[in-house]
PDB file of C-alpha atoms in Angstrom:
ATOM      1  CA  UNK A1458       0.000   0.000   0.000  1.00 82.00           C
ATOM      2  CA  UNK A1459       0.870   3.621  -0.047  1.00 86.00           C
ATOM      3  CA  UNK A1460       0.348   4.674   3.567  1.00 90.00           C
ATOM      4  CA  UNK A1461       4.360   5.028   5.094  1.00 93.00           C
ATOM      5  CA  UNK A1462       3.175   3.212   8.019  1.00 94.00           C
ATOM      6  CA  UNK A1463       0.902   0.771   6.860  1.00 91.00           C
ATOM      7  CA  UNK A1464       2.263  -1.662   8.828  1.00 91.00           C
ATOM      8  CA  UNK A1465       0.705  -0.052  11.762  1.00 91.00           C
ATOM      9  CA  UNK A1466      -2.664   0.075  10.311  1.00 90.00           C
ATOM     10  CA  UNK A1467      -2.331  -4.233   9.517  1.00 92.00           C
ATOM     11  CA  UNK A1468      -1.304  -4.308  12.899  1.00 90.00           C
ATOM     12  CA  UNK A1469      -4.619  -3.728  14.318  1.00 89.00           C
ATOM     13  CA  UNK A1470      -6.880  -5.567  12.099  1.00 90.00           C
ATOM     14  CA  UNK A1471      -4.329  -8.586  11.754  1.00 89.00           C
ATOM     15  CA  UNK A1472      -2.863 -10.212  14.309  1.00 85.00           C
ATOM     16  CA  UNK A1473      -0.726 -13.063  12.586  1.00 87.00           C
ATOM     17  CA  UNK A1474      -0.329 -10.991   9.395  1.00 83.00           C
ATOM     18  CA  UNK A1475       1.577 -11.786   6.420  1.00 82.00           C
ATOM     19  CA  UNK A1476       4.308  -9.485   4.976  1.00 85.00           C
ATOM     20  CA  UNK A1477       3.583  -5.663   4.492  1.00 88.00           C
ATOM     21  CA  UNK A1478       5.450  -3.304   2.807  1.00 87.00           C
ATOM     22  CA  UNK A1479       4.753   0.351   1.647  1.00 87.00           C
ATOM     23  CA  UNK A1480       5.519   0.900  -2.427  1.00 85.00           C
ATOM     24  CA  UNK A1481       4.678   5.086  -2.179  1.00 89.00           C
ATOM     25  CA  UNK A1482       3.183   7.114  -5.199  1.00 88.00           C
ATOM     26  CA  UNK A1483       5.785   8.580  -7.537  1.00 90.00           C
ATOM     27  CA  UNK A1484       6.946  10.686 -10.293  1.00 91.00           C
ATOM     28  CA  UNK A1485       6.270   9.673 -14.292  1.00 85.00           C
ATOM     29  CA  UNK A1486      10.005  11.515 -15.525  1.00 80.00           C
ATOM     30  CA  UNK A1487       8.332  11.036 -18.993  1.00 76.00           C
ATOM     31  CA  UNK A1488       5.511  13.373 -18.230  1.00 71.00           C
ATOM     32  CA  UNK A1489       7.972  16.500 -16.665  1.00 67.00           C
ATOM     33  CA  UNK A1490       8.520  17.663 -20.583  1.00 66.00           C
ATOM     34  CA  UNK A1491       5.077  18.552 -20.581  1.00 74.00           C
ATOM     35  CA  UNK A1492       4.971  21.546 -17.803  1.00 82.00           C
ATOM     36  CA  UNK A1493       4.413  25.267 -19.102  1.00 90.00           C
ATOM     37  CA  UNK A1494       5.246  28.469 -17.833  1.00 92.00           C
ATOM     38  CA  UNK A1495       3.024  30.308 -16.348  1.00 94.00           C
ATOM     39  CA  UNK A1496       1.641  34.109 -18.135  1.00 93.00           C
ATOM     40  CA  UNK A1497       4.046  36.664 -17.161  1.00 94.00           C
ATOM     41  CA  UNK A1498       0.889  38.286 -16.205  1.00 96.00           C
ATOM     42  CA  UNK A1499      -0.454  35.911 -13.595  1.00 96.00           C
ATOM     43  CA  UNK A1500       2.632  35.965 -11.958  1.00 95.00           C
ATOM     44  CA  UNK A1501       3.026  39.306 -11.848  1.00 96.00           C
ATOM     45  CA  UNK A1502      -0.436  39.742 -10.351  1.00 96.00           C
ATOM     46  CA  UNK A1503      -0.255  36.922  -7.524  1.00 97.00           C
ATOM     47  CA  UNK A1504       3.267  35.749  -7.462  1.00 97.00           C
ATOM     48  CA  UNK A1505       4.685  39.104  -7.440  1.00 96.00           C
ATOM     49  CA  UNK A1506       8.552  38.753  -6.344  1.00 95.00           C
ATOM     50  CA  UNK A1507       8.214  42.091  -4.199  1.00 96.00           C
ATOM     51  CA  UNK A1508       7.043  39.747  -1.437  1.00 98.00           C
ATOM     52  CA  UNK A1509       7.427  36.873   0.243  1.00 98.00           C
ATOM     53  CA  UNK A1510       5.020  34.437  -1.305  1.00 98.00           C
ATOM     54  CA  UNK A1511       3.676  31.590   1.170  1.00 98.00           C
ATOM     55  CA  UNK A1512       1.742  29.539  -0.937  1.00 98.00           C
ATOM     56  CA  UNK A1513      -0.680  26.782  -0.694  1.00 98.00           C
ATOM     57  CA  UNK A1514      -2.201  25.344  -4.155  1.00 97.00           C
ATOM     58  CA  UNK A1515      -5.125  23.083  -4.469  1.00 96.00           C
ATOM     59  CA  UNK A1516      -8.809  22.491  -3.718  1.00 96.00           C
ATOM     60  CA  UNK A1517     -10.449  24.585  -1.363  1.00 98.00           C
ATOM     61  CA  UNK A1518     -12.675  23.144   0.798  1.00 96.00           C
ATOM     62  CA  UNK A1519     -13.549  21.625   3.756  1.00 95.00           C
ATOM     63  CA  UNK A1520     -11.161  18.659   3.975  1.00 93.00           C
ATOM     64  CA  UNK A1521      -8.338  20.621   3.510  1.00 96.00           C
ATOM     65  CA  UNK A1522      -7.890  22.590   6.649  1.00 96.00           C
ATOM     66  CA  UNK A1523      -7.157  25.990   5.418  1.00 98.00           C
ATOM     67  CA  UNK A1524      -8.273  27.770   9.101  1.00 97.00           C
ATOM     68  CA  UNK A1525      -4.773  27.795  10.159  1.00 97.00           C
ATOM     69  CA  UNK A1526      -3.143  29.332   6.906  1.00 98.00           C
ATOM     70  CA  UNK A1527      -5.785  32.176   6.975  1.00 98.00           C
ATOM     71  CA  UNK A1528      -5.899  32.596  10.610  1.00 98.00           C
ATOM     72  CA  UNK A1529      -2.024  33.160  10.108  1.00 98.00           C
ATOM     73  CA  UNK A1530      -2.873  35.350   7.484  1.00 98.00           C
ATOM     74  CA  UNK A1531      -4.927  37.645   9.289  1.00 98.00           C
ATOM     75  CA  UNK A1532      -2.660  38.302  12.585  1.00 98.00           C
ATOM     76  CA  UNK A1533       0.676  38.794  10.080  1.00 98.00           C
ATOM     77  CA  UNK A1534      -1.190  41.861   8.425  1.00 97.00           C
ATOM     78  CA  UNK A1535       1.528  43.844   9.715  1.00 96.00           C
ATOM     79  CA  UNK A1536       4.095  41.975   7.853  1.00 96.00           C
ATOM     80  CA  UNK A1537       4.036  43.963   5.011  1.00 95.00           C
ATOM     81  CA  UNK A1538       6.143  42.375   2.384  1.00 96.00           C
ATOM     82  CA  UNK A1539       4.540  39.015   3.174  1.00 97.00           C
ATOM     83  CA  UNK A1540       1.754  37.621   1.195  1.00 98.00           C
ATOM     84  CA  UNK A1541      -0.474  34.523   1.588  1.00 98.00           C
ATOM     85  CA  UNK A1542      -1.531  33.136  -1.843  1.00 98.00           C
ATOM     86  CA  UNK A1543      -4.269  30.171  -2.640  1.00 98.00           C
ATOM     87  CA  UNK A1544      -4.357  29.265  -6.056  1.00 98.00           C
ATOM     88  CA  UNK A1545      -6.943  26.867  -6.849  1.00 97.00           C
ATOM     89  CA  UNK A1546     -10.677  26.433  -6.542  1.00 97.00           C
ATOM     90  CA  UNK A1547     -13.487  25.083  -4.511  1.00 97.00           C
ATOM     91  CA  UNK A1548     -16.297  24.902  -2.505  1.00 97.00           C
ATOM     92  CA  UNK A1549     -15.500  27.104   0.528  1.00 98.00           C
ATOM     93  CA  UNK A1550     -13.546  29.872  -1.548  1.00 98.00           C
ATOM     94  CA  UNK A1551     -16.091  32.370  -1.880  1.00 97.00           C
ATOM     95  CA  UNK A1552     -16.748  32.287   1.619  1.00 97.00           C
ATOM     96  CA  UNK A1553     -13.142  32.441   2.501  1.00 98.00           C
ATOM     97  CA  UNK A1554     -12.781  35.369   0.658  1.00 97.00           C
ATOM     98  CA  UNK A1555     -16.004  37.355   2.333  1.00 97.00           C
ATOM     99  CA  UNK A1556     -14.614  35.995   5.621  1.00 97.00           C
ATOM    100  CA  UNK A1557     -11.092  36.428   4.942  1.00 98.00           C
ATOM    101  CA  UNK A1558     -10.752  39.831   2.927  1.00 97.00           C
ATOM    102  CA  UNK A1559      -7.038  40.822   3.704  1.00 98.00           C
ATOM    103  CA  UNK A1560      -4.920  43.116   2.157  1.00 97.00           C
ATOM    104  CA  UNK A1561      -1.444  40.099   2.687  1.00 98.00           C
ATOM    105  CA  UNK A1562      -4.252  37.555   1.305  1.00 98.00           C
ATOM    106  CA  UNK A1563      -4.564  36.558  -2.537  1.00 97.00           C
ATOM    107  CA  UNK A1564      -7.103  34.259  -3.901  1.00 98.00           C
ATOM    108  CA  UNK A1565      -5.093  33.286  -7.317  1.00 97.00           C
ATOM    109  CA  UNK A1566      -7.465  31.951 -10.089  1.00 96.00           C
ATOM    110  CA  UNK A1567      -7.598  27.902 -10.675  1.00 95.00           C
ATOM    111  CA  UNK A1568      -4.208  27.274 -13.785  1.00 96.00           C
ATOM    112  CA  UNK A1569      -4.257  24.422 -15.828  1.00 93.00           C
ATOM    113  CA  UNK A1570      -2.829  21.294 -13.797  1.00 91.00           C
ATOM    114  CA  UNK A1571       0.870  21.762 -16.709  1.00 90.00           C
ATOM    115  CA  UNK A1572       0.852  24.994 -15.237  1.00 94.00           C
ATOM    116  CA  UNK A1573       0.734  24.457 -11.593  1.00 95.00           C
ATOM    117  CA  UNK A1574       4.807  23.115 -11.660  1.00 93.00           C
ATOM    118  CA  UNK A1575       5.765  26.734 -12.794  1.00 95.00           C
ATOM    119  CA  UNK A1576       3.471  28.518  -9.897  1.00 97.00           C
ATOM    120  CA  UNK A1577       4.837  26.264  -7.422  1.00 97.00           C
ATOM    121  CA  UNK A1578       8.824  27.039  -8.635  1.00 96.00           C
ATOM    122  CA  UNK A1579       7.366  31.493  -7.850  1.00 97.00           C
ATOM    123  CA  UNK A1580       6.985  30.765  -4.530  1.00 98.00           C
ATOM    124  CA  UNK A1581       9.168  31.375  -1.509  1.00 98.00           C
ATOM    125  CA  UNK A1582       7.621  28.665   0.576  1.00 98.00           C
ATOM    126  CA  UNK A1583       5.047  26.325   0.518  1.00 98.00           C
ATOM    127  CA  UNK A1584       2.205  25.539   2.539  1.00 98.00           C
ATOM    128  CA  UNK A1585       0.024  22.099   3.234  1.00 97.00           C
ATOM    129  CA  UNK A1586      -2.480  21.047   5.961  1.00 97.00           C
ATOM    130  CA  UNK A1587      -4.805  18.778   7.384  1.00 95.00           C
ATOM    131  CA  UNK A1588      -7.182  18.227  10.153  1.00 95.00           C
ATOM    132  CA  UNK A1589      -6.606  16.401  13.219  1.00 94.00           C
ATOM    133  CA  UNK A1590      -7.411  12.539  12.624  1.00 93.00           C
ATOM    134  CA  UNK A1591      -6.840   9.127  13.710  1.00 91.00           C
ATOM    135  CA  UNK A1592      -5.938   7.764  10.059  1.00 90.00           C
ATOM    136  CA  UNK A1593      -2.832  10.160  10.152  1.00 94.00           C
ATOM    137  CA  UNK A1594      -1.229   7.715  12.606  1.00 94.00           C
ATOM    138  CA  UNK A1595      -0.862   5.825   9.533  1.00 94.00           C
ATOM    139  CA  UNK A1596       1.039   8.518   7.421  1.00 93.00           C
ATOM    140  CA  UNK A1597      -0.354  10.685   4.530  1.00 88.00           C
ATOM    141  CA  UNK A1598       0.326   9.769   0.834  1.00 83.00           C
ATOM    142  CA  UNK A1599      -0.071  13.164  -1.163  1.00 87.00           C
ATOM    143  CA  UNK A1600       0.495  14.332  -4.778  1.00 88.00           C
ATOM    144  CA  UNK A1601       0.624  17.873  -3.572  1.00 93.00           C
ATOM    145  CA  UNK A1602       3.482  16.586  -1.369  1.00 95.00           C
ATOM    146  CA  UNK A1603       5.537  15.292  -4.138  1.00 94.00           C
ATOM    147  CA  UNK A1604       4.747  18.109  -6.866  1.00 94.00           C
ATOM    148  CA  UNK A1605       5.944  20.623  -3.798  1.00 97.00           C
ATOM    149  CA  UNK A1606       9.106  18.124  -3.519  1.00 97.00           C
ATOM    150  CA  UNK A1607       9.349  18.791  -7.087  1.00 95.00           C
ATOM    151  CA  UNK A1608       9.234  22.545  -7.544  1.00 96.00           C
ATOM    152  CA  UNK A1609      12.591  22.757  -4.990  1.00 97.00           C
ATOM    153  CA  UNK A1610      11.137  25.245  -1.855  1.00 98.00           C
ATOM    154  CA  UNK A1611      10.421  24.752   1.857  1.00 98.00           C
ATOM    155  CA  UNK A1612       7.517  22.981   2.466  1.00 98.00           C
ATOM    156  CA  UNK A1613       5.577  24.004   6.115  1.00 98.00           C
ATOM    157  CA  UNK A1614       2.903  21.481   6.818  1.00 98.00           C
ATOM    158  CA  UNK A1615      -0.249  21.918   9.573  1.00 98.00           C
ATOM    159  CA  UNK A1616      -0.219  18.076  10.196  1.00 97.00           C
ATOM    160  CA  UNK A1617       0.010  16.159  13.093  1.00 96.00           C
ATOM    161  CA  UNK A1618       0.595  12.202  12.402  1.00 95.00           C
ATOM    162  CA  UNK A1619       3.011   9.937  10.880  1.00 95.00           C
ATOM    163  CA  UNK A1620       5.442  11.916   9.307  1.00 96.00           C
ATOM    164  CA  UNK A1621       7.106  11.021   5.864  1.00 95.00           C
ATOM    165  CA  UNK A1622       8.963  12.733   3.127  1.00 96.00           C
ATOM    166  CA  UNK A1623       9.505  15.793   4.360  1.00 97.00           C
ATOM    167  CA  UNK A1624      11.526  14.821   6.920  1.00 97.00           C
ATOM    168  CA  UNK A1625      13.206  12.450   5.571  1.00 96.00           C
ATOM    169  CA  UNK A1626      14.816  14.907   3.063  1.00 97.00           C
ATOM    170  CA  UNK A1627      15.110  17.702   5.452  1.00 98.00           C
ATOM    171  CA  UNK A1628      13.362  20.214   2.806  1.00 98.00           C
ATOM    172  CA  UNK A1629      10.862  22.020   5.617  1.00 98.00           C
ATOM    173  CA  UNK A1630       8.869  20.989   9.269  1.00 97.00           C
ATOM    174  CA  UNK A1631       5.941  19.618  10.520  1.00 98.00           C
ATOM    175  CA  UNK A1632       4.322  22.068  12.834  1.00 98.00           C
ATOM    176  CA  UNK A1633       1.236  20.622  15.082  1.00 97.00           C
ATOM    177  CA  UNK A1634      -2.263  20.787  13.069  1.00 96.00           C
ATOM    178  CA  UNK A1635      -4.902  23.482  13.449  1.00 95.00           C
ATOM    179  CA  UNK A1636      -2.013  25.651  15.328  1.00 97.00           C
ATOM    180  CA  UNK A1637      -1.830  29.207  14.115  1.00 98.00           C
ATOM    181  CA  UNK A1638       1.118  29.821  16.697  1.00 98.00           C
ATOM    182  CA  UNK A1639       3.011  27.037  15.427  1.00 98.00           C
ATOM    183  CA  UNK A1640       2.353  27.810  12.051  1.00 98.00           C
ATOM    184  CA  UNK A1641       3.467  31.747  12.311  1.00 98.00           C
ATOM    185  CA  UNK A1642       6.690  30.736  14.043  1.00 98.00           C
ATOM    186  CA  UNK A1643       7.503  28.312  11.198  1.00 98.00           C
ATOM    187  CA  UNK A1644       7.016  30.911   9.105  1.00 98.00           C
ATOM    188  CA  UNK A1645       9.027  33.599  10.745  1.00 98.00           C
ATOM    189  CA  UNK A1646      11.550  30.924  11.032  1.00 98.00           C
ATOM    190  CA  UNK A1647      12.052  30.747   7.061  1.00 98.00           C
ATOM    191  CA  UNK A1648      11.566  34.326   6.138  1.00 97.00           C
ATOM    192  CA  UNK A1649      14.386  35.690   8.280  1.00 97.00           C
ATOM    193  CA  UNK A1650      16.863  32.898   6.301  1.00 98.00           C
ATOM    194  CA  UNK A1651      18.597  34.338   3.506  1.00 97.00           C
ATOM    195  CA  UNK A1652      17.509  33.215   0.516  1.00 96.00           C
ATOM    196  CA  UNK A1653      20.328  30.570  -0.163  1.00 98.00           C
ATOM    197  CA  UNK A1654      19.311  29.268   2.774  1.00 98.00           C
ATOM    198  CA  UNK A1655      16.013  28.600   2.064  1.00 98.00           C
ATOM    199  CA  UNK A1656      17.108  27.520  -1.801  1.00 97.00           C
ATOM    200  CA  UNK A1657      19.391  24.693  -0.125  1.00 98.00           C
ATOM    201  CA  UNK A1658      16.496  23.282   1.798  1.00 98.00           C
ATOM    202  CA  UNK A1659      13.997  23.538  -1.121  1.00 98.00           C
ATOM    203  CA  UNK A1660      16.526  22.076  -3.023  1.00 98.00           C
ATOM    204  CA  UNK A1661      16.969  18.865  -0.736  1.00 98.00           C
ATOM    205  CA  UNK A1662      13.983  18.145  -1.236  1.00 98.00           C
ATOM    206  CA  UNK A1663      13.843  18.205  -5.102  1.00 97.00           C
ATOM    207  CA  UNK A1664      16.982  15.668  -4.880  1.00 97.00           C
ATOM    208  CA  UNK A1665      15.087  13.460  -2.407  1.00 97.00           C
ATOM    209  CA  UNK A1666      11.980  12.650  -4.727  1.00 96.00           C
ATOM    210  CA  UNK A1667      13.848  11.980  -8.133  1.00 95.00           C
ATOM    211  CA  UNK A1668      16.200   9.795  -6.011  1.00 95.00           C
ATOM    212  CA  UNK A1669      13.533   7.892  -3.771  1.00 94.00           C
ATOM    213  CA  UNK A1670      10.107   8.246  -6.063  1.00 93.00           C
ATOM    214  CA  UNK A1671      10.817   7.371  -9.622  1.00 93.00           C
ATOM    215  CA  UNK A1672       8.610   4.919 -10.920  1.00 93.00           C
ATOM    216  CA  UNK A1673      11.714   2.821 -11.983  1.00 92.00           C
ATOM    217  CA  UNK A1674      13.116   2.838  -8.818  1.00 92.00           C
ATOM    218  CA  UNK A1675       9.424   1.985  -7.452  1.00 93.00           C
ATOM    219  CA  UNK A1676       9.303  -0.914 -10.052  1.00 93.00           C
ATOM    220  CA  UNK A1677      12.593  -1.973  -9.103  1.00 93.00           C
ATOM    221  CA  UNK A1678      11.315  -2.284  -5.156  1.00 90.00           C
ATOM    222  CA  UNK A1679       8.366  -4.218  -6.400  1.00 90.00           C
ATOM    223  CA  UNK A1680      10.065  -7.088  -8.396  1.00 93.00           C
ATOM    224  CA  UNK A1681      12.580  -7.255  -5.484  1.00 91.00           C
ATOM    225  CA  UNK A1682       9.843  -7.257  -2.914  1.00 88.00           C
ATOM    226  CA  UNK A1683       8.054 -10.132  -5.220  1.00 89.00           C
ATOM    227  CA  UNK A1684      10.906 -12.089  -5.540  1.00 90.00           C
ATOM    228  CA  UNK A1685      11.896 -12.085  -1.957  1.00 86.00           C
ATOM    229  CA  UNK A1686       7.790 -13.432  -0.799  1.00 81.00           C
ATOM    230  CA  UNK A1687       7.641 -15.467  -4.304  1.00 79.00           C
ATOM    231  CA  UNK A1688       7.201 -19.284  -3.030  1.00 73.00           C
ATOM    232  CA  UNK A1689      11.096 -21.515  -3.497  1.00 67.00           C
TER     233      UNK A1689
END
């Protein structure tokens, strides 16, 4: 399966269980040719590199635990070259933006998915969360975690569970879920390092998942995982 610690989950449904092993989602190199820039444009509008862009991009809506992003948002206002920016589309953004109208708060318009690689690559950091749940004892398996891997920036994640991936390549932090404190102290934290800084840590993560997540290397683990349980 593709939960990190799926193991755990077995565990307490199986007692005497048979082998279990985690083979993760990855990255099709084959398809990377077909990313496009984004309109000088857009950028200029909502990725504008007079601030400090924190972005998140994705759906918006209730399972993905936005409070703590725009809660953060809203007591930064007098961090003037900072800027919160949600690209994407949804259910709950029109009421987010009634709610949440902020000067430091940008609701980008929803990009074509080969476009979302180049609006990712604009940003200074990025941003990921999710609610408080049992299942993340057993780890999180995310796209958005590997195209944000991909794009080479600091990743902050609102997530308390199982952690994977990010830590494992060092390229940002885990701060506790639904935690506006912990989240505006994370991102203090990054905006005060230089920007080398923050390039090196973006850029271990970039390393990490073409190393760890190619789809050869995945198909590689499952032969050897199938010829290791194959009956002699």
């Amino acid at each position: 399966g593709t939960m990190p610690n799926l193991l755990g989950h077995v565990k307490t449904i199986v007692k005497d269980h048979p082998p279990v092993a985690c083979i993760p989602m990855g990255i099709d190199l084959d398809i990377e040719q077909d990313s496009l820039p984004l309109a000088e444009s857009y950028r200029d509008s909502y990725l504008n590199k007079n601030y400090f862009n924190i972005v998140y991009a994705g759906t918006i809506g209730i399972t993905n635990a936005l409070n703590p992003f725009l809660e953060a948002a809203k007591e930064m206002q007098t961090h003037k070259d900072l800027r919160f920016v949600i690209i994407g589309d949804g259910a709950l953004k029109f009421e987010y933006m009634q709610k949440y109208d902020l000067p430091n708060l940008v609701f980008a318009p929803k990009i074509p998915r080969n476009m979302v690689q180049s609006a990712l690559e604009s940003a200074d950091l990025l941003y990921f969360s999710a609610h408080n749940s049992k299942v993340w004892d057993y780890g999180l398996s995310l796209n958005k975690v590997i195209d944000y891997m991909k794009a080479g920036k600091p990743i902050i994640a609102s997530y308390t569970g199982h952690q994977s991936m990010i830590n494992e390549a060092q390229c940002g932090e885990f701060v506790q879920a639904c935690n506006t404190k912990a989240l505006i102290d994370a991102i203090i934290k990054y905006k005060t390092m230089t920007k080398n800084e923050r390039e090196e840590i973006g850029q271990r993560g970039k390393s990490w998942i073409y190393k760890n997540r190619d789809y050869a290397k995945l198909a590689r683990d499952y032969s050897e995982l199938i010829s290791r349980l194959a009956p002699r």
